[in-house]
Amino acid sequence: MHLSTVTSETPEDNEFRYDSLIRMTTCLVHTDETRRRDYYYGQARSISKALIALDKKVSPEVDKKHDSISEPMTLEQRVKRARISKEALQNSTTRITDKVREAKAAVEPSVMLTRPVPKSIPEVKVQSQGMNRTTGDASYSSLASLAFTSGGLGRAGRDDQRKHDLYKPAIEFAAKSIAAGNFKRATDLLTNIPESERAVKVYLLFIQLARKLTQAETPPMSEKACWECIIELQPLALEAYVHLLRLQMALPILLNNIPTDCVDKPWMKSYLQGMDHFFHMRYKAALTEFRALDMKYPQNVDIKLKVALCYRWLVKRTDCCRMFAQIRRIDPYVVEDMYHYAVALMGLERDQEVNELSQYLLAINDRHPDTWCVLAYYWETKGQREKALQMANKALELKPTHCSSLQTKGLIYLSSAPLKALQFYREAYIIEKNMATYTGLMECYILLERYQEAVMACKELRRLMPDSARALAMLGNAMSHCREYDTSKTFFQVEEVFREALRMDPTCLEASDGLCLILESQFRNEEALNLLGKQIDYNCVDDAHVKKARIYMGMEQWRQALLNYQKALFANPKNQQAKAGREEVERIMCGLDNSADYGDD
């Protein structure tokens, strides 16, 4: 659960923030994010002291619990505290249930005698109790959260809690059966619960079964049907809407399920519209929606993560890193999607920061797949493939459907075993379609000399992203490898594809590299040098100078080649290609390479 922060400091707002932070920590208990939970407990504790000073009522048990958080606890103490809390909750639930039964038994006969039976039951309008508050220019929002507690959605939440308590033993036994791999037993237990008595937890277990069962086994309910049932039970469960968008459900149908009298409908509509654009790879439109929400809720981590991911897929590395830095300032214990932060940092050649990030994530949360995924990516870029493979396997053990881990494992196998890499990229393709998945598929097909499949994959990407210059450049790259395009006429068509991509986006590096290779192959070196000269203003200066030096070496203009290698090293002293190229040119110019053809220079 990600919460926006109320910025004002009135007593009412502090009390509201305190309740919100307690809900946040309750959710983090179930996600094993200990450091992050303690971080929010500390914030709630400081607010509780201010409320006590103003004679606001704060539960002494909760405040005492916050005081104990400040001291480190052993594992036994944590287990004991959790057991005591669970027993207290069970006893409280039992007492409340008994009182309700007694009251119902005492009142029900008299009601039946004195009141006529109504012909119809009035419709109960579900209203969010946690999303109604607006203070000044700051509004509370709860994004990406399922309200499983009875306090989240009024009567709908209390009814869901009653269903959960009624079949609690069967639900717990089914969950343990799924964890043990006994899917048949779990299916029998869950299907025996009547549909009218199924709570949200039951449908979440059905979703687990649908994901774990193989294609030969038919799940009792499809994942899509389960999320639809959850929305019927909890109309403001935003995560259910997001999953249905991921499953390609139409956005207008989903928006009709949001209660019309809900004051939070405007921001929910904007958020879902942004997610719909995001899942359909319309990243510019998604960025517009999320940036508008970010301006309204500047402290909301979930919205900022979506903005950062849009920058990532639009290849705006500097903006992406800036947004992730803001996220870490707001919440230093966020681990989700930090893999994309590492990729953006590595694209800017900030290797040391990636190393520091990986060690920090490992220290705060070693149970999240993104932690190990960042480590795997770091070791892969350093050439330590065995270590990278171990880290990627660890990430997939924690979450077999983690898309970034599958992509990283495909990247590890790409050069040595492209067929195995293709398998992981296909698995990632099923989970989430994004630019990294399509790029991996294209490279695998090209290495396996399956050029037609590479062209088909790029055409599919082109249909999904018609306004993307990078998608068009990838299509041109796949076409240039295909034998059917190995003629002068079709080479001209591929050249036009690259030029069209550069007209759409002059900063597109893939289009620039592809066009440069075509010009070199046709000995149009002057045009290639002019193109690289323009790209210096948009892309990495050292890479552009290295490419210019390579062309000058092909033209046997050694002084110009040496000058460009020196410019590349001046821009980036760590560029290994520039170092190797400069040494080679110096050997040739000094006459140490007897096999070289020196030419006029």
Coordinates of C-alpha atoms in Angstrom, one line a residue, residues 179-509:
A179 CA 2.4 -24.0 -0.6
A180 CA 3.0 -27.8 -0.3
G181 CA 2.1 -28.4 -4.0
N182 CA -1.1 -30.4 -3.2
F183 CA -3.2 -28.5 -5.7
K184 CA -6.0 -31.1 -5.9
R185 CA -6.6 -30.9 -2.2
A186 CA -6.6 -27.1 -2.3
T187 CA -9.1 -27.1 -5.2
D188 CA -11.5 -29.4 -3.4
L189 CA -11.4 -27.2 -0.3
L190 CA -11.9 -24.0 -2.1
T191 CA -14.7 -25.3 -4.5
N192 CA -16.6 -26.6 -1.5
I193 CA -17.0 -23.1 -0.2
P194 CA -20.4 -21.7 -1.6
E195 CA -20.0 -18.9 -4.1
S196 CA -22.1 -16.6 -1.9
E197 CA -19.7 -17.1 1.0
R198 CA -16.4 -16.7 -0.8
A199 CA -14.3 -13.8 0.5
V200 CA -11.4 -12.0 -1.2
K201 CA -8.8 -14.4 0.2
V202 CA -10.6 -17.3 -1.4
Y203 CA -10.4 -15.7 -4.9
L204 CA -6.7 -14.9 -4.3
L205 CA -6.1 -18.6 -3.6
F206 CA -7.9 -19.4 -6.8
I207 CA -5.6 -17.0 -8.6
Q208 CA -2.6 -18.8 -7.2
L209 CA -4.0 -22.1 -8.4
A210 CA -4.6 -20.7 -11.9
R211 CA -1.0 -19.6 -12.1
K212 CA 0.6 -22.8 -10.7
L213 CA -1.5 -25.4 -12.6
T214 CA 0.0 -26.6 -15.9
Q215 CA -1.7 -26.2 -19.3
A216 CA -2.8 -29.9 -19.1
E217 CA -4.8 -29.1 -15.9
T218 CA -7.8 -26.9 -16.0
P219 CA -8.0 -24.4 -13.1
P220 CA -11.3 -24.2 -11.2
M221 CA -11.6 -20.5 -12.0
S222 CA -9.7 -18.3 -14.5
E223 CA -7.5 -15.5 -13.2
K224 CA -9.7 -13.0 -15.0
A225 CA -12.9 -14.2 -13.4
C226 CA -11.3 -14.2 -9.9
W227 CA -10.3 -10.5 -10.2
E228 CA -13.8 -9.6 -11.5
C229 CA -15.3 -11.3 -8.4
I230 CA -12.9 -9.4 -6.1
I231 CA -14.1 -6.1 -7.7
E232 CA -17.7 -7.1 -6.9
L233 CA -16.7 -7.6 -3.3
Q234 CA -14.4 -4.6 -3.0
P235 CA -15.3 -2.0 -5.7
L236 CA -12.4 0.2 -4.7
A237 CA -9.7 -2.5 -4.8
L238 CA -7.4 -0.7 -7.3
E239 CA -5.0 -3.6 -7.6
A240 CA -7.8 -5.8 -9.0
Y241 CA -8.5 -3.2 -11.7
V242 CA -4.8 -3.1 -12.6
H243 CA -4.5 -6.8 -13.0
L244 CA -7.6 -6.9 -15.2
L245 CA -6.0 -4.2 -17.4
R246 CA -2.9 -6.4 -17.6
L247 CA -5.2 -9.2 -18.8
Q248 CA -6.4 -7.0 -21.7
M249 CA -9.8 -6.1 -20.3
A250 CA -11.3 -2.9 -21.9
L251 CA -10.8 0.2 -19.8
P252 CA -14.4 1.6 -20.2
I253 CA -15.9 -1.6 -18.8
L254 CA -13.6 -1.4 -15.8
L255 CA -14.4 2.2 -15.1
N256 CA -18.1 1.4 -14.9
N257 CA -17.4 -0.7 -11.8
I258 CA -16.2 2.3 -9.7
P259 CA -19.0 3.6 -7.5
T260 CA -20.5 6.8 -9.0
D261 CA -20.7 8.5 -5.6
C262 CA -17.0 7.8 -4.8
V263 CA -15.1 11.1 -4.3
D264 CA -11.9 9.4 -5.3
K265 CA -13.2 8.4 -8.8
P266 CA -11.3 11.2 -10.7
W267 CA -7.8 10.2 -9.5
M268 CA -8.7 6.5 -9.9
K269 CA -9.8 7.1 -13.4
S270 CA -6.6 9.0 -14.3
Y271 CA -4.5 6.3 -12.7
L272 CA -6.2 3.5 -14.6
Q273 CA -6.0 5.4 -17.8
G274 CA -2.3 5.7 -17.3
M275 CA -1.9 2.0 -16.5
D276 CA -3.9 1.2 -19.7
H277 CA -1.5 3.2 -21.8
F278 CA 1.4 1.7 -20.0
F279 CA 0.3 -2.0 -20.6
H280 CA -0.3 -1.1 -24.3
M281 CA 3.2 0.4 -24.5
R282 CA 1.9 3.9 -25.2
Y283 CA 4.5 5.3 -22.8
K284 CA 4.2 9.0 -23.8
A285 CA 0.5 9.0 -23.1
A286 CA 1.1 7.1 -19.8
L287 CA 3.8 9.6 -18.8
T288 CA 1.3 12.5 -19.3
E289 CA -1.3 10.9 -17.0
F290 CA 1.2 9.9 -14.3
R291 CA 3.0 13.3 -14.3
A292 CA -0.3 15.0 -13.8
L293 CA -1.0 12.7 -10.8
D294 CA 2.5 13.3 -9.5
M295 CA 2.0 17.0 -9.4
K296 CA -1.2 16.5 -7.4
Y297 CA 0.3 13.9 -5.0
P298 CA 4.0 14.7 -4.9
Q299 CA 4.8 12.3 -2.1
N300 CA 3.2 9.2 -3.6
V301 CA 5.8 6.6 -4.2
D302 CA 3.7 4.4 -6.5
I303 CA 3.0 7.2 -8.9
K304 CA 6.6 8.2 -9.0
L305 CA 7.6 4.6 -9.8
K306 CA 5.3 4.7 -12.8
V307 CA 6.8 8.0 -14.0
A308 CA 10.3 6.5 -13.7
L309 CA 9.3 3.4 -15.6
C310 CA 7.9 5.5 -18.4
Y311 CA 11.2 7.4 -18.6
R312 CA 13.0 4.0 -18.6
W313 CA 11.1 2.7 -21.7
L314 CA 11.4 6.0 -23.5
V315 CA 15.2 5.7 -23.0
K316 CA 15.4 9.0 -21.0
R317 CA 18.1 7.7 -18.6
T318 CA 18.8 11.0 -16.9
D319 CA 15.2 11.7 -16.1
C320 CA 14.7 8.1 -15.0
C321 CA 17.6 8.3 -12.5
R322 CA 16.4 11.6 -11.2
M323 CA 12.9 10.2 -10.5
F324 CA 14.3 7.1 -8.8
A325 CA 16.5 9.4 -6.6
Q326 CA 13.4 11.3 -5.5
I327 CA 11.7 8.0 -4.7
R328 CA 14.6 7.0 -2.5
R329 CA 14.5 10.3 -0.7
I330 CA 10.8 9.9 0.2
D331 CA 11.1 6.2 1.1
P332 CA 14.7 4.9 1.4
Y333 CA 13.4 1.3 1.8
V334 CA 11.7 0.9 -1.5
V335 CA 13.0 -2.2 -3.4
E336 CA 10.4 -2.6 -6.1
D337 CA 11.5 -1.8 -9.7
M338 CA 15.1 -0.9 -8.5
Y339 CA 16.3 -3.2 -11.3
H340 CA 15.3 -0.5 -13.8
Y341 CA 17.2 2.1 -11.8
A342 CA 20.3 0.0 -12.1
V343 CA 19.9 -0.4 -15.9
A344 CA 19.5 3.4 -16.2
L345 CA 22.6 4.0 -14.1
M346 CA 24.6 1.5 -16.1
G347 CA 23.5 3.2 -19.3
L348 CA 25.0 6.4 -17.9
E349 CA 28.2 4.4 -17.1
R350 CA 27.7 5.0 -13.3
D351 CA 29.0 1.5 -12.4
Q352 CA 30.0 2.4 -8.9
E353 CA 26.5 3.6 -8.0
V354 CA 25.1 0.4 -9.3
N355 CA 27.5 -1.5 -7.0
E356 CA 26.5 0.6 -4.0
L357 CA 22.8 0.2 -4.9
S358 CA 23.0 -3.6 -5.0
Q359 CA 24.8 -3.8 -1.6
Y360 CA 22.3 -1.4 -0.1
L361 CA 19.3 -3.5 -1.3
L362 CA 20.9 -6.7 -0.1
A363 CA 21.3 -5.1 3.4
I364 CA 17.7 -3.9 3.7
N365 CA 15.7 -6.7 2.0
D366 CA 17.1 -10.0 0.7
R367 CA 13.7 -11.5 0.2
H368 CA 12.7 -9.4 -2.8
P369 CA 13.6 -10.6 -6.3
D370 CA 14.6 -7.1 -7.4
T371 CA 17.5 -7.2 -5.0
W372 CA 19.0 -10.3 -6.6
C373 CA 18.1 -9.1 -10.0
V374 CA 20.2 -5.9 -9.6
L375 CA 23.1 -8.1 -8.4
A376 CA 22.7 -10.4 -11.4
Y377 CA 22.7 -7.4 -13.8
Y378 CA 25.8 -5.9 -12.2
W379 CA 27.8 -9.1 -12.4
E380 CA 26.7 -9.7 -16.0
T381 CA 28.0 -6.2 -17.0
K382 CA 31.3 -7.0 -15.3
G383 CA 31.7 -10.3 -17.2
Q384 CA 31.1 -12.5 -14.1
R385 CA 28.6 -14.7 -15.7
E386 CA 28.6 -17.5 -13.2
K387 CA 27.9 -15.1 -10.3
A388 CA 25.2 -13.4 -12.4
L389 CA 23.5 -16.7 -13.1
Q390 CA 23.5 -17.6 -9.4
M391 CA 21.9 -14.3 -8.5
A392 CA 19.3 -14.6 -11.3
N393 CA 18.4 -18.1 -10.1
K394 CA 17.9 -16.8 -6.6
A395 CA 15.6 -14.1 -7.8
L396 CA 13.5 -16.6 -9.7
E397 CA 13.3 -18.9 -6.6
L398 CA 11.7 -16.0 -4.8
K399 CA 9.3 -15.2 -7.6
P400 CA 9.2 -17.5 -10.7
T401 CA 7.1 -14.9 -12.6
H402 CA 9.4 -12.0 -12.1
C403 CA 9.8 -10.5 -15.6
S404 CA 13.0 -8.6 -15.0
S405 CA 14.7 -11.7 -13.6
L406 CA 13.7 -13.7 -16.7
Q407 CA 15.0 -10.9 -18.9
T408 CA 18.3 -10.8 -17.0
K409 CA 18.7 -14.6 -17.3
G410 CA 18.0 -14.3 -21.0
L411 CA 20.7 -11.6 -21.3
I412 CA 23.2 -13.9 -19.5
Y413 CA 22.7 -16.7 -22.0
L414 CA 22.3 -14.5 -25.1
S415 CA 25.9 -14.7 -26.4
S416 CA 26.7 -18.3 -25.4
A417 CA 23.4 -20.1 -25.7
P418 CA 20.9 -18.0 -27.7
L419 CA 18.4 -20.9 -27.8
K420 CA 18.2 -21.1 -24.0
A421 CA 18.0 -17.3 -23.9
L422 CA 15.1 -17.4 -26.3
Q423 CA 13.2 -19.6 -23.8
F424 CA 13.5 -17.1 -21.0
Y425 CA 12.6 -14.2 -23.2
R426 CA 9.5 -16.0 -24.3
E427 CA 8.5 -16.6 -20.7
A428 CA 9.0 -12.9 -20.0
Y429 CA 6.9 -12.1 -23.1
I430 CA 4.0 -14.0 -21.7
I431 CA 4.2 -12.1 -18.4
E432 CA 4.8 -8.6 -19.7
K433 CA 5.3 -7.2 -23.1
N434 CA 7.9 -4.3 -23.0
M435 CA 10.8 -3.0 -25.0
A436 CA 13.4 -5.2 -23.3
T437 CA 11.4 -8.3 -24.0
Y438 CA 11.1 -7.5 -27.7
T439 CA 14.7 -6.5 -28.0
G440 CA 15.8 -9.8 -26.5
L441 CA 13.6 -11.8 -28.8
M442 CA 14.9 -10.0 -31.9
E443 CA 18.6 -10.5 -30.9
C444 CA 17.9 -14.2 -30.2
Y445 CA 16.3 -14.8 -33.5
I446 CA 19.1 -12.9 -35.3
L447 CA 21.8 -15.0 -33.6
L448 CA 19.9 -18.2 -34.4
E449 CA 19.5 -16.9 -38.1
R450 CA 15.8 -17.0 -37.8
Y451 CA 15.4 -13.7 -39.5
Q452 CA 11.8 -13.9 -40.6
E453 CA 10.7 -14.5 -37.0
A454 CA 12.9 -11.5 -35.9
V455 CA 11.1 -9.3 -38.5
M456 CA 7.7 -10.6 -37.3
A457 CA 8.5 -9.8 -33.7
C458 CA 9.6 -6.3 -34.7
K459 CA 6.5 -5.7 -36.8
E460 CA 4.4 -6.7 -33.8
L461 CA 6.3 -4.2 -31.7
R462 CA 5.8 -1.6 -34.4
R463 CA 2.0 -2.1 -34.3
L464 CA 2.0 -1.7 -30.5
M465 CA 4.2 1.4 -30.6
P466 CA 3.5 3.2 -33.9
D467 CA 4.9 6.5 -32.6
S468 CA 8.2 5.0 -31.4
A469 CA 11.4 5.7 -33.4
R470 CA 13.2 2.9 -31.5
A471 CA 10.6 0.3 -32.6
L472 CA 10.9 1.4 -36.2
A473 CA 14.7 1.2 -35.9
M474 CA 14.5 -2.3 -34.5
L475 CA 12.4 -3.3 -37.5
G476 CA 15.0 -1.8 -39.9
N477 CA 17.7 -3.8 -38.0
A478 CA 15.9 -7.1 -38.4
M479 CA 15.2 -6.4 -42.1
S480 CA 18.9 -5.6 -42.7
H481 CA 19.8 -9.2 -41.6
C482 CA 17.2 -10.9 -43.6
R483 CA 18.4 -12.5 -46.9
E484 CA 15.3 -11.4 -48.7
Y485 CA 16.4 -7.8 -48.2
D486 CA 20.0 -8.4 -49.4
T487 CA 19.6 -6.4 -52.7
S488 CA 20.4 -2.9 -53.6
K489 CA 16.7 -2.0 -53.9
T490 CA 15.7 -3.4 -50.5
F491 CA 18.9 -1.9 -48.9
F492 CA 17.5 1.4 -50.0
Q493 CA 14.2 0.5 -48.3
V494 CA 16.0 -0.3 -45.0
E495 CA 17.9 2.9 -45.3
E496 CA 14.6 4.8 -45.6
V497 CA 13.3 3.0 -42.5
F498 CA 16.3 4.3 -40.5
R499 CA 16.0 7.8 -41.9
E500 CA 12.3 7.8 -41.0
A501 CA 13.1 6.8 -37.4
L502 CA 15.7 9.6 -37.2
R503 CA 13.1 12.1 -38.5
M504 CA 10.7 10.9 -35.7
D505 CA 13.4 11.1 -33.0
P506 CA 16.9 12.6 -33.9
T507 CA 18.3 11.1 -30.6
C508 CA 17.4 7.5 -31.5
L509 CA 20.7 5.7 -31.1

